[in-house]
Amino acid sequence: MPGPGVALPVARFVRSVGMGSHHDDDLARDDRIAPAVLAAAQLALGQWRARLGATGMAALKAVPGLLAEVDQHAAHVRDALADGAGRVRRVLLAAYADGVADRAAAAGWSADEVVAGDWRRASWPSVRLLAVCVLAESAV
């Protein structure tokens, strides 16, 4: 089951391409990289929202306990990815989501378990990725 170990490889990748919190201003000023990176992140997050977010957001109201579980997952992700000002960047969120999904898929997970809308027995990766969808709504 993926856990805190996912955030470290994502953080290493982000630093390796100059996107760590101390390089965010440099990235934002680089007109060649920033638009493409942000567009890719927005595309990836949009795909997660389309795949899990629609049924997941409805389930937050209907499935007892799911909102609390997603809130806890969102807090863990926020703690792992937020910059010094407490902001979560879309680029980091997208990279994190892909890392969670890749690791979970390698262990046999598929988002198909919740695509039909049955979130009552959603696995850890599905709940974590729903938390990413929730965070993406307010990410910068």
Coordinates of C-alpha atoms in Angstrom, one line a residue:
M1 CA 0.0 0.0 0.0
P2 CA 1.5 3.4 -0.9
G3 CA 2.1 5.8 1.9
P4 CA 4.5 8.5 2.9
G5 CA 7.2 6.9 0.7
V6 CA 5.6 8.3 -2.4
A7 CA 6.2 11.9 -1.5
L8 CA 10.0 11.6 -1.2
P9 CA 10.6 10.4 -4.8
V10 CA 8.3 13.2 -6.0
A11 CA 10.2 15.7 -4.0
R12 CA 13.5 14.5 -5.5
F13 CA 12.1 14.7 -9.0
V14 CA 10.8 18.2 -8.4
R15 CA 14.1 19.4 -7.1
S16 CA 16.0 17.7 -9.9
V17 CA 14.1 19.8 -12.5
G18 CA 14.3 23.0 -10.5
M19 CA 10.8 23.1 -9.2
G20 CA 11.4 22.9 -5.4
S21 CA 10.0 25.6 -3.2
H22 CA 13.2 27.6 -3.4
H23 CA 13.1 27.5 -7.2
D24 CA 9.4 28.2 -7.7
D25 CA 10.1 31.9 -8.6
D26 CA 12.8 30.9 -11.1
L27 CA 10.4 28.4 -12.7
A28 CA 7.6 31.0 -12.9
R29 CA 10.0 33.4 -14.7
D30 CA 11.1 30.9 -17.3
D31 CA 8.6 31.5 -20.1
R32 CA 9.8 28.4 -22.0
I33 CA 9.1 25.9 -19.2
A34 CA 6.4 27.2 -16.9
P35 CA 3.4 27.2 -19.3
A36 CA 4.1 23.7 -20.5
V37 CA 4.7 22.3 -17.0
L38 CA 1.6 24.0 -15.7
A39 CA -0.5 22.9 -18.7
A40 CA 0.7 19.3 -18.2
A41 CA -0.2 19.4 -14.5
Q42 CA -3.6 20.8 -15.2
L43 CA -4.3 18.1 -17.8
A44 CA -3.2 15.4 -15.4
L45 CA -5.3 16.7 -12.5
G46 CA -8.3 17.2 -14.9
Q47 CA -8.0 13.5 -15.9
W48 CA -8.0 12.4 -12.3
R49 CA -11.0 14.7 -11.6
A50 CA -12.9 13.2 -14.6
R51 CA -12.0 9.7 -13.6
L52 CA -12.5 9.8 -9.8
G53 CA -13.6 13.3 -8.8
A54 CA -17.1 13.3 -10.2
T55 CA -18.3 10.1 -8.4
G56 CA -16.0 10.8 -5.5
M57 CA -17.4 14.3 -4.8
A58 CA -21.0 12.9 -4.8
A59 CA -19.9 10.0 -2.5
L60 CA -18.5 12.5 0.0
K61 CA -22.1 13.5 0.8
A62 CA -23.5 10.0 0.6
V63 CA -21.0 7.6 2.1
P64 CA -20.7 7.8 5.9
G65 CA -17.1 8.4 7.0
L66 CA -15.7 9.1 3.6
L67 CA -15.5 12.9 4.1
A68 CA -13.5 12.4 7.3
E69 CA -11.2 9.9 5.6
V70 CA -10.6 12.1 2.6
D71 CA -10.0 15.1 4.9
Q72 CA -7.3 13.1 6.7
H73 CA -5.7 12.1 3.4
A74 CA -5.8 15.7 2.2
A75 CA -4.1 16.9 5.3
H76 CA -1.2 14.4 4.8
V77 CA -0.8 15.3 1.2
R78 CA -0.9 19.0 2.0
D79 CA 1.7 18.5 4.8
A80 CA 4.0 16.7 2.4
L81 CA 3.7 19.1 -0.6
A82 CA 2.9 22.6 0.8
D83 CA 5.5 25.3 0.4
G84 CA 6.6 27.7 3.2
A85 CA 3.5 29.8 2.7
G86 CA 1.2 26.7 3.0
R87 CA 0.4 26.7 -0.8
V88 CA 0.1 23.4 -2.7
R89 CA 1.3 23.8 -6.3
R90 CA -0.6 22.0 -9.1
V91 CA 2.6 20.7 -10.6
L92 CA 3.6 19.0 -7.3
L93 CA 0.0 17.7 -6.8
A94 CA 0.0 16.2 -10.3
A95 CA 3.4 14.6 -9.9
Y96 CA 2.3 13.2 -6.5
A97 CA -1.0 11.8 -7.9
D98 CA 0.9 10.1 -10.7
G99 CA 3.4 8.6 -8.2
V100 CA 0.6 7.2 -6.1
A101 CA -1.2 5.8 -9.1
D102 CA 1.9 4.2 -10.5
R103 CA 2.9 2.6 -7.3
A104 CA -0.6 1.4 -6.6
A105 CA -1.0 0.0 -10.2
A106 CA 2.2 -1.9 -9.8
A107 CA 0.6 -3.6 -6.8
G108 CA -2.6 -4.4 -8.8
W109 CA -4.8 -1.4 -8.0
S110 CA -7.1 0.0 -10.6
A111 CA -9.3 3.1 -10.5
D112 CA -12.1 1.0 -12.0
E113 CA -13.0 0.0 -8.4
V114 CA -14.8 3.3 -7.9
V115 CA -15.5 4.5 -11.4
A116 CA -19.1 3.1 -11.1
G117 CA -19.5 5.2 -8.0
D118 CA -19.3 2.6 -5.3
W119 CA -17.0 4.4 -2.7
R120 CA -18.2 2.3 0.3
R121 CA -15.1 0.1 0.2
A122 CA -12.7 2.3 -1.7
S123 CA -9.1 1.3 -1.3
W124 CA -6.3 3.6 0.1
P125 CA -5.1 4.7 -3.4
S126 CA -8.6 5.7 -4.5
V127 CA -9.2 7.7 -1.3
R128 CA -5.8 9.3 -1.6
L129 CA -6.4 10.3 -5.2
L130 CA -9.8 11.7 -4.3
A131 CA -8.1 13.8 -1.7
V132 CA -5.8 15.0 -4.5
C133 CA -8.9 16.0 -6.5
V134 CA -10.2 18.0 -3.5
L135 CA -6.8 19.7 -3.0
A136 CA -6.6 20.5 -6.7
E137 CA -9.6 22.8 -6.4
S138 CA -7.6 25.2 -4.3
A139 CA -4.0 24.5 -5.6
V140 CA -2.0 27.3 -7.2

